C-alpha positions as a Markdown table, in Angstrom:
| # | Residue | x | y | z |
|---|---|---|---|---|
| 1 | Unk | 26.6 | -94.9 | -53.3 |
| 2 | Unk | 30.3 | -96.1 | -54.5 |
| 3 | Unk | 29.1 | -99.4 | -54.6 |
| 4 | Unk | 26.5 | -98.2 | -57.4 |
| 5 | Unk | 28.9 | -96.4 | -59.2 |
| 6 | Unk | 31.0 | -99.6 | -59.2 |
| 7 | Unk | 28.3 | -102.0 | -60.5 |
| 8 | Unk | 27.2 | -99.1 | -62.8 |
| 9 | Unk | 30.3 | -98.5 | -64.0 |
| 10 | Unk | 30.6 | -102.6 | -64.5 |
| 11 | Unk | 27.5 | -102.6 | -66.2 |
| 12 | Unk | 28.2 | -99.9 | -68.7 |
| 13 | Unk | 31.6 | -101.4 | -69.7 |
| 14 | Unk | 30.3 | -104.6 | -70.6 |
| 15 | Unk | 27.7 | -103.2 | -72.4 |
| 16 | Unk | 30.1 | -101.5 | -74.2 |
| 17 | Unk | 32.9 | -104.1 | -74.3 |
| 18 | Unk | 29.9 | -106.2 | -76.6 |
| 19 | Unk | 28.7 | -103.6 | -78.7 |
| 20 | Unk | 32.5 | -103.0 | -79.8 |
| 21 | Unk | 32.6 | -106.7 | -80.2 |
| 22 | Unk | 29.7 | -106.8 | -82.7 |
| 23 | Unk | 31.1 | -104.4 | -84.8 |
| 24 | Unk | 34.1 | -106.7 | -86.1 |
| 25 | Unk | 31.3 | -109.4 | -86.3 |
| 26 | Unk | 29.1 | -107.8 | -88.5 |
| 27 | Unk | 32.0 | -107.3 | -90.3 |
| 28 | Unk | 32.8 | -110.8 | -90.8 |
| 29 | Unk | 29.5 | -111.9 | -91.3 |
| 30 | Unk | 30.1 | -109.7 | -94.5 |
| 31 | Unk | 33.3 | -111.8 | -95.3 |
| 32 | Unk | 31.5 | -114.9 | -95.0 |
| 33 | Unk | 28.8 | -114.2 | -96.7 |
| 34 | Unk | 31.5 | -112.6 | -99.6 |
| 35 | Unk | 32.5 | -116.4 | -99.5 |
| 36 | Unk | 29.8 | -118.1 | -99.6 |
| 37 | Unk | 28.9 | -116.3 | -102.8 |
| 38 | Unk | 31.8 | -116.8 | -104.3 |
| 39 | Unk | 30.8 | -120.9 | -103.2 |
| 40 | Unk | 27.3 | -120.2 | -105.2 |
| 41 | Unk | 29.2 | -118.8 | -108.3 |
| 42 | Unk | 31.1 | -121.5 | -108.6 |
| 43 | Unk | 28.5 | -123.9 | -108.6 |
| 44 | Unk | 26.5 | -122.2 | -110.9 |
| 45 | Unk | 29.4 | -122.3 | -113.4 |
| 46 | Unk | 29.9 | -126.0 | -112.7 |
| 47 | Unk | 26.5 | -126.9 | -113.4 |
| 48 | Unk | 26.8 | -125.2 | -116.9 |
| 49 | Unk | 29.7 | -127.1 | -117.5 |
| 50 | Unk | 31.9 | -124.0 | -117.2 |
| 51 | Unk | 35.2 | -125.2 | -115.6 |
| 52 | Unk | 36.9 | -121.6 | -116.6 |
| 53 | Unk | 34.5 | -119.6 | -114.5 |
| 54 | Unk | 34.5 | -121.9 | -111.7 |
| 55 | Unk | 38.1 | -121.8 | -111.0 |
| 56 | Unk | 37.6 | -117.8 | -111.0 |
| 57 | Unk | 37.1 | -118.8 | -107.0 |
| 58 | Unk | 40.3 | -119.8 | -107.0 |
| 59 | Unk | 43.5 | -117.4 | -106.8 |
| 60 | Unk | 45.4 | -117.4 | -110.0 |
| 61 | Unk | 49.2 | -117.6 | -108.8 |
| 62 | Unk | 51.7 | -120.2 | -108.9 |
| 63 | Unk | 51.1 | -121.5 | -105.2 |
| 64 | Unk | 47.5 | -122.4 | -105.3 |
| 65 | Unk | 46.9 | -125.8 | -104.2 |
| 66 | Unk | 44.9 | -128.6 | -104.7 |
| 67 | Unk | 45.1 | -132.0 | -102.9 |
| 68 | Unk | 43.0 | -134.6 | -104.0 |
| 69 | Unk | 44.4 | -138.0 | -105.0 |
| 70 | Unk | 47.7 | -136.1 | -105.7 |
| 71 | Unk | 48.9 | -133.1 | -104.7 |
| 72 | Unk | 48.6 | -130.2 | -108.0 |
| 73 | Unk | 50.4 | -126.6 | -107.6 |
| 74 | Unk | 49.7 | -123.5 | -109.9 |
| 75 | Unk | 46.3 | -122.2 | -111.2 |
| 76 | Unk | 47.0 | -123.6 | -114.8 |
| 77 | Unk | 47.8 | -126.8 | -113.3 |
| 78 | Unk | 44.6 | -127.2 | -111.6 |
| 79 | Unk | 42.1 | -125.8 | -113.9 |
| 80 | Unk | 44.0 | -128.7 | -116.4 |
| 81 | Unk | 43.2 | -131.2 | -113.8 |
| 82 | Unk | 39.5 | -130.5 | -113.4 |
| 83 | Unk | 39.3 | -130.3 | -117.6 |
| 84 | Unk | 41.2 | -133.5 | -117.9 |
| 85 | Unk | 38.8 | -135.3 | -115.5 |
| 86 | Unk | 35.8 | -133.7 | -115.6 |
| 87 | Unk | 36.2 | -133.8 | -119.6 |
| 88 | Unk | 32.3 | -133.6 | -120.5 |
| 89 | Unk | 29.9 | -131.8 | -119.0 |
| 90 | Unk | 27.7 | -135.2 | -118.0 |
| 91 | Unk | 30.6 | -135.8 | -116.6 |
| 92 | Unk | 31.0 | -132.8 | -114.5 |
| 93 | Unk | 27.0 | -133.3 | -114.1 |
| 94 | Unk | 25.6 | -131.1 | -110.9 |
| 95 | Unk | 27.4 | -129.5 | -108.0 |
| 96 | Unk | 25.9 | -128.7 | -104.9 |
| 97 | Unk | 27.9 | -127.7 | -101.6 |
| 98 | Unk | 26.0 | -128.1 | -98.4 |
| 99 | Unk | 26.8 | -128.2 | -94.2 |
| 100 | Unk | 29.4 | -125.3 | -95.2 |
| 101 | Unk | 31.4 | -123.9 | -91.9 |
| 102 | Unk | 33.1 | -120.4 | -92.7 |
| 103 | Unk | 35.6 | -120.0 | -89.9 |
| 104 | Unk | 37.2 | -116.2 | -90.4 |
| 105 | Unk | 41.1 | -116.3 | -89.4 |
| 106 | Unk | 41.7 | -112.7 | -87.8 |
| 107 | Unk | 45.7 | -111.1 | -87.8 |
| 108 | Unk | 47.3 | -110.5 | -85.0 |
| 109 | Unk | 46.1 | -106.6 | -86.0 |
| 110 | Unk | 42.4 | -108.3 | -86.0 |
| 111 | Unk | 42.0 | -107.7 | -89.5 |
| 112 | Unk | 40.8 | -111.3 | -91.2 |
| 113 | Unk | 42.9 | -111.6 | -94.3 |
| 114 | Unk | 42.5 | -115.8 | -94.3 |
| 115 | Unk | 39.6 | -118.0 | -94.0 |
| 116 | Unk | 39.2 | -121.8 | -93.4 |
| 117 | Unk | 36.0 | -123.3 | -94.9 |
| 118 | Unk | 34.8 | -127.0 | -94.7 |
| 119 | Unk | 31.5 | -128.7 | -95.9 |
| 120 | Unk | 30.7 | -131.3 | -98.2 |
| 121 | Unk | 29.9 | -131.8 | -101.7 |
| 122 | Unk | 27.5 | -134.0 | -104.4 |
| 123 | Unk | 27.8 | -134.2 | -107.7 |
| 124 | Unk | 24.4 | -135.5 | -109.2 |
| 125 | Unk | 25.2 | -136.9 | -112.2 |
| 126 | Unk | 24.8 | -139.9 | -114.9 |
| 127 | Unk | 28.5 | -140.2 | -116.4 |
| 128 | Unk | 31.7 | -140.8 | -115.1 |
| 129 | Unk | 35.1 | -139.6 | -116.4 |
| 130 | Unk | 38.1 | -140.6 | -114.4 |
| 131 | Unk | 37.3 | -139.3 | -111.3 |
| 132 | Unk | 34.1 | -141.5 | -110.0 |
| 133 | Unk | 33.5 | -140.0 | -106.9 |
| 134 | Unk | 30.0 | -138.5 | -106.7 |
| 135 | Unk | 30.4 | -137.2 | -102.7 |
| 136 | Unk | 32.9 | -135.8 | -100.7 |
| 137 | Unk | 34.2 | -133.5 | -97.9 |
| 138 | Unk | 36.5 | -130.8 | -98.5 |
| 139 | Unk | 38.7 | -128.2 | -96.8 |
| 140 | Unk | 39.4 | -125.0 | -98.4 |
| 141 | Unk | 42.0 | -122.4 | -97.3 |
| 142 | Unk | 40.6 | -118.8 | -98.4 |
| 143 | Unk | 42.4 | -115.3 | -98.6 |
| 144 | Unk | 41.1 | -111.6 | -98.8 |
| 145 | Unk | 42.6 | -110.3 | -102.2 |
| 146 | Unk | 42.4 | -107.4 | -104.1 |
| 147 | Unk | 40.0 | -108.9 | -106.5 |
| 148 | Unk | 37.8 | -110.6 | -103.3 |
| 149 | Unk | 37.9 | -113.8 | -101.8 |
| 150 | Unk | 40.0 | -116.6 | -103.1 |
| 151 | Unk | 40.7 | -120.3 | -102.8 |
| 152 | Unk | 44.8 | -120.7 | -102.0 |
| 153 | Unk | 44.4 | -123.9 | -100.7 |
| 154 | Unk | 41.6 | -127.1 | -101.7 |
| 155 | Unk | 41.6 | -130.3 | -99.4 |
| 156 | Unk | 38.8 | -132.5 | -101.2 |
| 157 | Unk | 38.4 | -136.3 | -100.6 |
C-alpha cells in the first residue's frame, strides 16, 4: 500500500508540476502573439508607404538600435534612416515577414520583460532607392513596455 501511495503521490505531482507549467506558457503565447501583431502592424504601414506608423513598433528612446550597414542609435535617427532610403513609396514597395521565431526571455522572477525574435524578410517591389536589397534576415531585440511590445534592438542584413 505505501508503494501506491508513493507512485500516486508521484503521479499527482507531475500532473500538477505541468499544469503549473502551462500557465506561464499560455501566458507567453499571449506575448508572442502581442508581438507578432505588432510584426503585422508594421507591415501593413509599410506597404502604405507609412514609415511613421511603422517605426511605432519600435521604442521611442535614445538607445534604440539599428544595425544594418552601419550602426544608427536614437528613434529619430532611425526613422531618418528608413525615410532617407526608402524615400518613395515604390521604393519602400511591399513588406512581408515570414519563418518568424518568438523566443520569450523570462527574469530571474520568471516574468518575460525581453524577447528575441528572428525571421526573414522580402520586399516585393519595382524601384530601388539607396538601399537595393530586396531579401534579408533579421534579429530583433523586443521589450515589454508600458505602451506594449517594442523593438530596442534591429539586426537586419
Amino acid at each position: 500500500m505505501n508503494g501506491q501511495r508513493f507512485f500516486l503521490l508521484c503521479g499527482l505531482l507531475v500532473v500538477m508540476a505541468g499544469w503549473a507549467v502551462a500557465v506561464p506558457a499560455r501566458a507567453g503565447g499571449d506575448d508572442a502573439a502581442a508581438i507578432r501583431q505588432v510584426m503585422a502592424q508594421q507591415a501593413v504601414a509599410w506597404n502604405r508607404g507609412d514609415v511613421a506608423n511603422y517605426m511605432r513598433g519600435y521604442k521611442d528612446a535614445p538607445d534604440t538600435t539599428f544595425v544594418g550597414s552601419k550602426v544608427r542609435k536614437g528613434y529619430r535617427t532611425i526613422l531618418d534612416g528608413y525615410r532617407k532610403h526608402y524615400a518613395t513609396a515604390q521604393q519602400m514597395g511591399r513588406l512581408t515577414f515570414f519563418e518568424l521565431d518568438v523566443r520569450l526571455l523570462p527574469g530571474t522572477d520568471g516574468e518575460v520583460r525581453y524577447a528575441a525574435v528572428t525571421g526573414r524578410f522580402h520586399l516585393d517591389r519595382a524601384a530601388h532607392g539607396e538601399v537595393a536589397q530586396d531579401d534579408g534576415v533579421f534579429s530583433l531585440l523586443w521589450e515589454k513596455t508600458a505602451d506594449g511590445w517594442k523593438i530596442i534592438l534591429d539586426h537586419t542584413s
